GROMACS .gro file of C-alpha atoms in nm:
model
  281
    1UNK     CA    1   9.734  13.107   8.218
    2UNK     CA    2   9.938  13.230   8.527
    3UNK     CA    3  10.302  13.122   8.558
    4UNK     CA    4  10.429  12.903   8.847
    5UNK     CA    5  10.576  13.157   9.000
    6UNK     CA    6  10.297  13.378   8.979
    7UNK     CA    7  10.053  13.104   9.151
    8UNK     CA    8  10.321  13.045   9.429
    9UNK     CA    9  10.326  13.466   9.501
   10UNK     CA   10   9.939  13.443   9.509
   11UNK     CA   11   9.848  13.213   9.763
   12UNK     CA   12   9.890  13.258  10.101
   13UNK     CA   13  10.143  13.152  10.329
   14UNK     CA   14   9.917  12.970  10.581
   15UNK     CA   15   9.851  12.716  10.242
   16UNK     CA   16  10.171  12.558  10.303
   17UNK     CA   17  10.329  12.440  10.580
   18UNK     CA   18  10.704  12.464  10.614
   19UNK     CA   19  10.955  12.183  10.778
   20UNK     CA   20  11.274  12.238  10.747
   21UNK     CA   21  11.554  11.958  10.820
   22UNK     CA   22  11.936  12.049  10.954
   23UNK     CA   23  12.037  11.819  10.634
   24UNK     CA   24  12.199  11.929  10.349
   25UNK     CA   25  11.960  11.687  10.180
   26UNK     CA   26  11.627  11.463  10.193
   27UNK     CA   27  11.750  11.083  10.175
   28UNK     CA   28  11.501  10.834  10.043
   29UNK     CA   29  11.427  10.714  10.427
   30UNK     CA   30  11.331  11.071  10.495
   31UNK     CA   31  11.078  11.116  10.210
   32UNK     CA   32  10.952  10.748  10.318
   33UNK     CA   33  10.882  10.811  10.688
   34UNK     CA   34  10.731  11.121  10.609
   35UNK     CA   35  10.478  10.969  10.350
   36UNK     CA   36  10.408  10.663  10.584
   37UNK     CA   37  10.391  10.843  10.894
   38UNK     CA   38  10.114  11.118  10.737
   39UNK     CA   39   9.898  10.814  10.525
   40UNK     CA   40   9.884  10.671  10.897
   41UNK     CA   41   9.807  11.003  11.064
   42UNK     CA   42   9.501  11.109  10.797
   43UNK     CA   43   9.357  10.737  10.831
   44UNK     CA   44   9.352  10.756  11.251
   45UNK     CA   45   9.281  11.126  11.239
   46UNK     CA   46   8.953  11.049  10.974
   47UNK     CA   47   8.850  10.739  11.188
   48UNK     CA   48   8.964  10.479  10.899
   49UNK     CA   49   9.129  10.277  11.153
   50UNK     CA   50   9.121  10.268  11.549
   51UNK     CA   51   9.475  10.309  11.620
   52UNK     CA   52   9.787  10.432  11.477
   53UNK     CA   53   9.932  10.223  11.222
   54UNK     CA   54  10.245  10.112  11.429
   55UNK     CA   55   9.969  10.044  11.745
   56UNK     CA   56   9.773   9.793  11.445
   57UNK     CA   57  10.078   9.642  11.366
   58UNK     CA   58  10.202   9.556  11.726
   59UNK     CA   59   9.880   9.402  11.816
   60UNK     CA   60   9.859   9.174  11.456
   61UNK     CA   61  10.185   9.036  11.532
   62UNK     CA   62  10.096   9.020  11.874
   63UNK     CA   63   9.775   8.815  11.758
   64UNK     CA   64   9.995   8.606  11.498
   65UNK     CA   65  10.223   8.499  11.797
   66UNK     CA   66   9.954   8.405  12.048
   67UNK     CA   67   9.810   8.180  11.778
   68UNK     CA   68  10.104   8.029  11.722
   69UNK     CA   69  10.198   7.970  12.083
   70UNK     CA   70   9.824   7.847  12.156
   71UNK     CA   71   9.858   7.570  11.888
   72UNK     CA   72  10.178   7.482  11.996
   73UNK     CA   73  10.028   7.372  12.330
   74UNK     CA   74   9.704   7.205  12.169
   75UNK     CA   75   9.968   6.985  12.028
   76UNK     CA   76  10.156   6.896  12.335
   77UNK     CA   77   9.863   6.905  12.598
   78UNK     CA   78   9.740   6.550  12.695
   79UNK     CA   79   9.511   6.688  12.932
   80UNK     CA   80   9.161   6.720  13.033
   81UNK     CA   81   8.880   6.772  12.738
   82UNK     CA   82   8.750   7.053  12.967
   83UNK     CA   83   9.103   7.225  12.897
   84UNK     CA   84   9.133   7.137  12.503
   85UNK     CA   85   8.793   7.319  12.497
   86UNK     CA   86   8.935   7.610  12.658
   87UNK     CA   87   9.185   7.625  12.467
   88UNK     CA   88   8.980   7.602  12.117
   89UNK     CA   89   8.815   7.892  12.227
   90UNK     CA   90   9.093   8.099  12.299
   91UNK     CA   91   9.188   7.947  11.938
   92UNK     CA   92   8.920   8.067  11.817
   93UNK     CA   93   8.882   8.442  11.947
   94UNK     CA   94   9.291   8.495  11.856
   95UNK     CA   95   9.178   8.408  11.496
   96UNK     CA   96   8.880   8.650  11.462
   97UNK     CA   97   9.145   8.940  11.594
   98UNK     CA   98   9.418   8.806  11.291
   99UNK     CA   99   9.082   8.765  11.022
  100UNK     CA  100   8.975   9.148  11.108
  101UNK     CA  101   9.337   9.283  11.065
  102UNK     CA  102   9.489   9.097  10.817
  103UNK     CA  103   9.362   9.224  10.486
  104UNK     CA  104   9.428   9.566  10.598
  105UNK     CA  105   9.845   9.488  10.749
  106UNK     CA  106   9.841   9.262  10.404
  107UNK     CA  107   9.755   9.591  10.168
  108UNK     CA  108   9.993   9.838  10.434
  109UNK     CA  109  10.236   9.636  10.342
  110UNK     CA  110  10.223   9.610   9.969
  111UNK     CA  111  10.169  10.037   9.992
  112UNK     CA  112  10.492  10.064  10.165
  113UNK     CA  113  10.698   9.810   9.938
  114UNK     CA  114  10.552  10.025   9.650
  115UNK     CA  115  10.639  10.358   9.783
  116UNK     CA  116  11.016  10.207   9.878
  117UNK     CA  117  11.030  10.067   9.512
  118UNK     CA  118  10.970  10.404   9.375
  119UNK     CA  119  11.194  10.619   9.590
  120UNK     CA  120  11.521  10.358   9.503
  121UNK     CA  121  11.400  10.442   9.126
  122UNK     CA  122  11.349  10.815   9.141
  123UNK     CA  123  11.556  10.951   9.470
  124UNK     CA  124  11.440  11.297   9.371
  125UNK     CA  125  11.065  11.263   9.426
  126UNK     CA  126  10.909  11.571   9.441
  127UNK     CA  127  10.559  11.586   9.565
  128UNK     CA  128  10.330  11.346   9.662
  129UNK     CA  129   9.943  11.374   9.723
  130UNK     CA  130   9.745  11.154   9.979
  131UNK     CA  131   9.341  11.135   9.892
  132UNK     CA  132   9.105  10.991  10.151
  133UNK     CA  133   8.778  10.982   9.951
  134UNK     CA  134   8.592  10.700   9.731
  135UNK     CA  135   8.851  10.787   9.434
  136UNK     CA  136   9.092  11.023   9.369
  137UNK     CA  137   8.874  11.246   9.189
  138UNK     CA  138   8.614  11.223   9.429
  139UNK     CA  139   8.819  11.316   9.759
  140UNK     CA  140   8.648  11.408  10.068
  141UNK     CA  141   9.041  11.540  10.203
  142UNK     CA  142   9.405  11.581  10.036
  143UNK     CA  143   9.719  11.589  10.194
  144UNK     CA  144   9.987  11.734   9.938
  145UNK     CA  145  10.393  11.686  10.046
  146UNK     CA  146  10.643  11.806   9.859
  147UNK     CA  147  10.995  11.791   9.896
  148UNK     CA  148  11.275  12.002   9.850
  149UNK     CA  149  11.613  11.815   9.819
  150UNK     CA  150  11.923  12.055   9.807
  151UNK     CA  151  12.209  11.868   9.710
  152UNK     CA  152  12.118  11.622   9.500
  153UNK     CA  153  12.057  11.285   9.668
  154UNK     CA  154  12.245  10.964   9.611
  155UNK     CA  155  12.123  10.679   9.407
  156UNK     CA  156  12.286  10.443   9.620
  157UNK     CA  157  12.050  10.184   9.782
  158UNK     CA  158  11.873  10.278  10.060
  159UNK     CA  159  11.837  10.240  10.413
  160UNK     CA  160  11.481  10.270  10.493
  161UNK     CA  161  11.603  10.223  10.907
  162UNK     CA  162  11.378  10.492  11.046
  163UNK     CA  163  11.643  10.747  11.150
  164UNK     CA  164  11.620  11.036  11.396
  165UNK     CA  165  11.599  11.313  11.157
  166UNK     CA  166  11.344  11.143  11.002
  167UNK     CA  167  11.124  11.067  11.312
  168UNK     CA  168  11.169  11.434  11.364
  169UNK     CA  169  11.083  11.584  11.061
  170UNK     CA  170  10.768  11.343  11.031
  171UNK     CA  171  10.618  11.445  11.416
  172UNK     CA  172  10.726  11.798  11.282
  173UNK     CA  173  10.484  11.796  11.040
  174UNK     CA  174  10.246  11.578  11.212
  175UNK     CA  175  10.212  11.845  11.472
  176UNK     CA  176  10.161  12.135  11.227
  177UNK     CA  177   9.882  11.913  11.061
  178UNK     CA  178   9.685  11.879  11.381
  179UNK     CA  179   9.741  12.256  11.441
  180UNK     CA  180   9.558  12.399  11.150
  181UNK     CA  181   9.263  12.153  11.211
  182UNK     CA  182   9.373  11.824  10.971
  183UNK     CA  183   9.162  11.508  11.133
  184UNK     CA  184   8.865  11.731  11.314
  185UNK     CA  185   8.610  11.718  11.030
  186UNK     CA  186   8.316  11.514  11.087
  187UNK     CA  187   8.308  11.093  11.042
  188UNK     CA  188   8.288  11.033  10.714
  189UNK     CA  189   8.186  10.624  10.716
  190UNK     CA  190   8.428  10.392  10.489
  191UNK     CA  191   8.678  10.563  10.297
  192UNK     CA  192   8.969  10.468  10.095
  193UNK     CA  193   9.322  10.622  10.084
  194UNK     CA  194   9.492  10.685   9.777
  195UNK     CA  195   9.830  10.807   9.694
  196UNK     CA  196  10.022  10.955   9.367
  197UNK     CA  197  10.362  11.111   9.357
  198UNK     CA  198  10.535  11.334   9.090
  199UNK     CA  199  10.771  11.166   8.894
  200UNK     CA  200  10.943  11.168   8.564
  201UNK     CA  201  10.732  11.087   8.252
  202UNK     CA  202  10.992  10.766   8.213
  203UNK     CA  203  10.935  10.642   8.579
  204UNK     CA  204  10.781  10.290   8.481
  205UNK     CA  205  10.652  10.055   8.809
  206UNK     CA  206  10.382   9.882   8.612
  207UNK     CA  207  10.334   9.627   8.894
  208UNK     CA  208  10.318   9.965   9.149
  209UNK     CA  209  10.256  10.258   8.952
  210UNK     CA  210   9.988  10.390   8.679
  211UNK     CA  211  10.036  10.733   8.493
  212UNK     CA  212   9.766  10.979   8.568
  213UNK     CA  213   9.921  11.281   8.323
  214UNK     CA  214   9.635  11.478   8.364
  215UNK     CA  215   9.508  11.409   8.733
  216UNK     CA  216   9.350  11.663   8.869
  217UNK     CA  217   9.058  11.676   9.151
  218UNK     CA  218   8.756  11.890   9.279
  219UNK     CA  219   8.855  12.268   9.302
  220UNK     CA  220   8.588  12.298   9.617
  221UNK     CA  221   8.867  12.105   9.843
  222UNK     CA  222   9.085  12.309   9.983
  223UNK     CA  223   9.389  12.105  10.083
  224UNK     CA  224   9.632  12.066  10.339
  225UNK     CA  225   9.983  12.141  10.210
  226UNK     CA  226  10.352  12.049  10.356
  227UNK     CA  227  10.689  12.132  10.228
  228UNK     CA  228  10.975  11.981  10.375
  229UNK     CA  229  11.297  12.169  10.294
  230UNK     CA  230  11.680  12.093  10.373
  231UNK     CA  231  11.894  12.318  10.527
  232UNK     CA  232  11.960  12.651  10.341
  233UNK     CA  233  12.315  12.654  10.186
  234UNK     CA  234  12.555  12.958  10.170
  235UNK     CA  235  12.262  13.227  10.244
  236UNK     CA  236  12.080  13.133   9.963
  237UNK     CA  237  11.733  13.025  10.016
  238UNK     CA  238  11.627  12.703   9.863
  239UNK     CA  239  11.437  12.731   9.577
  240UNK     CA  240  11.054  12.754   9.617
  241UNK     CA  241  10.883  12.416   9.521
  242UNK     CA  242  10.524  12.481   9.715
  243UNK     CA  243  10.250  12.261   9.565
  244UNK     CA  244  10.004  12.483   9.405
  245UNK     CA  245   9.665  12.498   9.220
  246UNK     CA  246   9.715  12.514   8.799
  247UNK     CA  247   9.393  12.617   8.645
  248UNK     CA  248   9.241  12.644   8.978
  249UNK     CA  249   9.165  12.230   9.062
  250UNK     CA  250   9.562  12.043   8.957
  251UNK     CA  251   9.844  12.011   9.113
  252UNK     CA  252  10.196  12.120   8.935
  253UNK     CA  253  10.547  12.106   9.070
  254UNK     CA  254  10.832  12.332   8.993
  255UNK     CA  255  10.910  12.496   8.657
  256UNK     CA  256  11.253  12.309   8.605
  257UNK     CA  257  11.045  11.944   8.693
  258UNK     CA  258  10.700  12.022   8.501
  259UNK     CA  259  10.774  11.917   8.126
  260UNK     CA  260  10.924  11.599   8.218
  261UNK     CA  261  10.711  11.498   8.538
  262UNK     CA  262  10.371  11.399   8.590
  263UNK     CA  263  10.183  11.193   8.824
  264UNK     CA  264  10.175  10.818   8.892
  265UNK     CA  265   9.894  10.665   9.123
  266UNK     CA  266   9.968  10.392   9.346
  267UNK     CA  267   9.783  10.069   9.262
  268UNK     CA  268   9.797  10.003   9.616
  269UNK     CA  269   9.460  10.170   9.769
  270UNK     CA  270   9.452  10.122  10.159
  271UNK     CA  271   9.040  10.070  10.276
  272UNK     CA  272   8.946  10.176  10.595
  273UNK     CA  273   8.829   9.941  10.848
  274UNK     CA  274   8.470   9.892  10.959
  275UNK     CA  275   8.562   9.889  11.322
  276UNK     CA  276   8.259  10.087  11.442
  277UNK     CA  277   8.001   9.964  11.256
  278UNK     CA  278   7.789   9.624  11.324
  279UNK     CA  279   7.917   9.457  11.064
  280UNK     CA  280   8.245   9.478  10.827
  281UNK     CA  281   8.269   9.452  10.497
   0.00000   0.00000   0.00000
């Protein structure tokens, strides 16, 4: 069995995709951002949902508001029946829009509460892995991140405020996604998105969370990879964390992480939306 460093030397350096940050460190709102910000990118890019997450979630509250406001004046109008009619209608189309979006902004939510609850439990995540597919070990695309912190990051609470560096380092590697290809395979119909990060063997978010110690998937996908790094300290170079194959089809992290890590799946499993089809599920 090759070592880990002998699997990092071996593959090439297109695999991986380096981001660096002008940090010292990766804060919890960074690591976030960047897994929100990507789980929205591979669902638009594979045609899961019609618009970028933050686009969905403007127009539901948008939706919510309108409904709101429209039975607010059902209430107070005393007019015509020609009018109430009108306005039933309008009552009626606002509520189809909320009915098609809701499930989806209802399990979006619950996958970023999860991934907030882990990162103020384990500041140092290391990797993460995003599978579009019918199950994780039946992926159709995979989307590994991994994370190199530097200085070790603070187990204070976090702010999850999107920041700048943040924003930056996510359309960083958003960009470099879309340049080597990610999102330009063919339609693959209703898929789900599935995500498991590296953590330590204690890590315990029943509610959230479900050990997968020996997760591994299909050896015929070839994945994208990302590695976001902090800024280099005193000429040294941080030390190499790249995601890489063990055995040829799992995923390990770095030596000093591997004998007390392994991965957790995320009970939360976002569905894509039927938006195309004649009739949703």
């Amino acid at each position: 069995m090759k070592s880990m460093e002998e699997e990092v030397q071996g593959s090439s350096e297109t695999d991986c995709t380096v981001i660096e940050s002008a940090a010292d460190s990766l804060d919890g709102s960074v690591i976030f951002h960047a897994i929100n910000d990507i789980s929205g990118f591979v669902l638009y890019m594979h045609q899961q949902i019609p618009s970028m997450l933050q686009d969905i979630s403007f127009e539901f509250e948008t939706l919510c508001t309108d409904y709101k406001e429209l039975e607010m004046g059902r209430i107070e109008t005393q007019g015509k029946a020609s009018l109430r009619r009108k306005q039933a209608s309008e009552m009626r189309e606002v509520k189809q829009g909320i009915r098609r979006l809701e499930k989806l902004m209802r399990v979006v939510s619950d996958f970023q509460n999860a991934i907030k609850l882990m990162i103020s439990e384990v500041p140092n995540v290391q990797g993460a892995i995003l599978v579009l597919g019918a199950s994780p070990l039946r992926p159709q695309h995979v989307y590994e991140l991994c994370f190199s912190h530097g200085e070790s990051a603070s187990s204070v609470a976090h702010d999850f405020t999107k920041t700048r560096a943040a924003e930056v380092l996510s359309r960083k590697a958003i960009r470099a996604l879309i340049s080597k290809g990610a999102g330009s395979g063919s339609y693959p119909g209703i898929s789900k998105l599935f995500l498991l990060v590296k953590a330590p063997s204690s890590f315990s978010l029943p509610l959230h969370f479900l050990p997968k110690r020996d997760f591994r998937y299909s050896k015929k996908i070839m994945p994208f990879r990302v590695q976001f790094k902090c800024r280099t300290q005193a000429g040294l170079e941080v030390e190499a964390v790249e995601l890489a194959s063990h055995a040829g089809s799992s995923i390990d992290l770095i030596e000093s992480t591997r004998n007390d890590s392994i991965w957790f799946q995320c009970r939360h499993v976002i569905k894509g939306l039927a938006f195309n089809t004649e009739t949703e599920e």
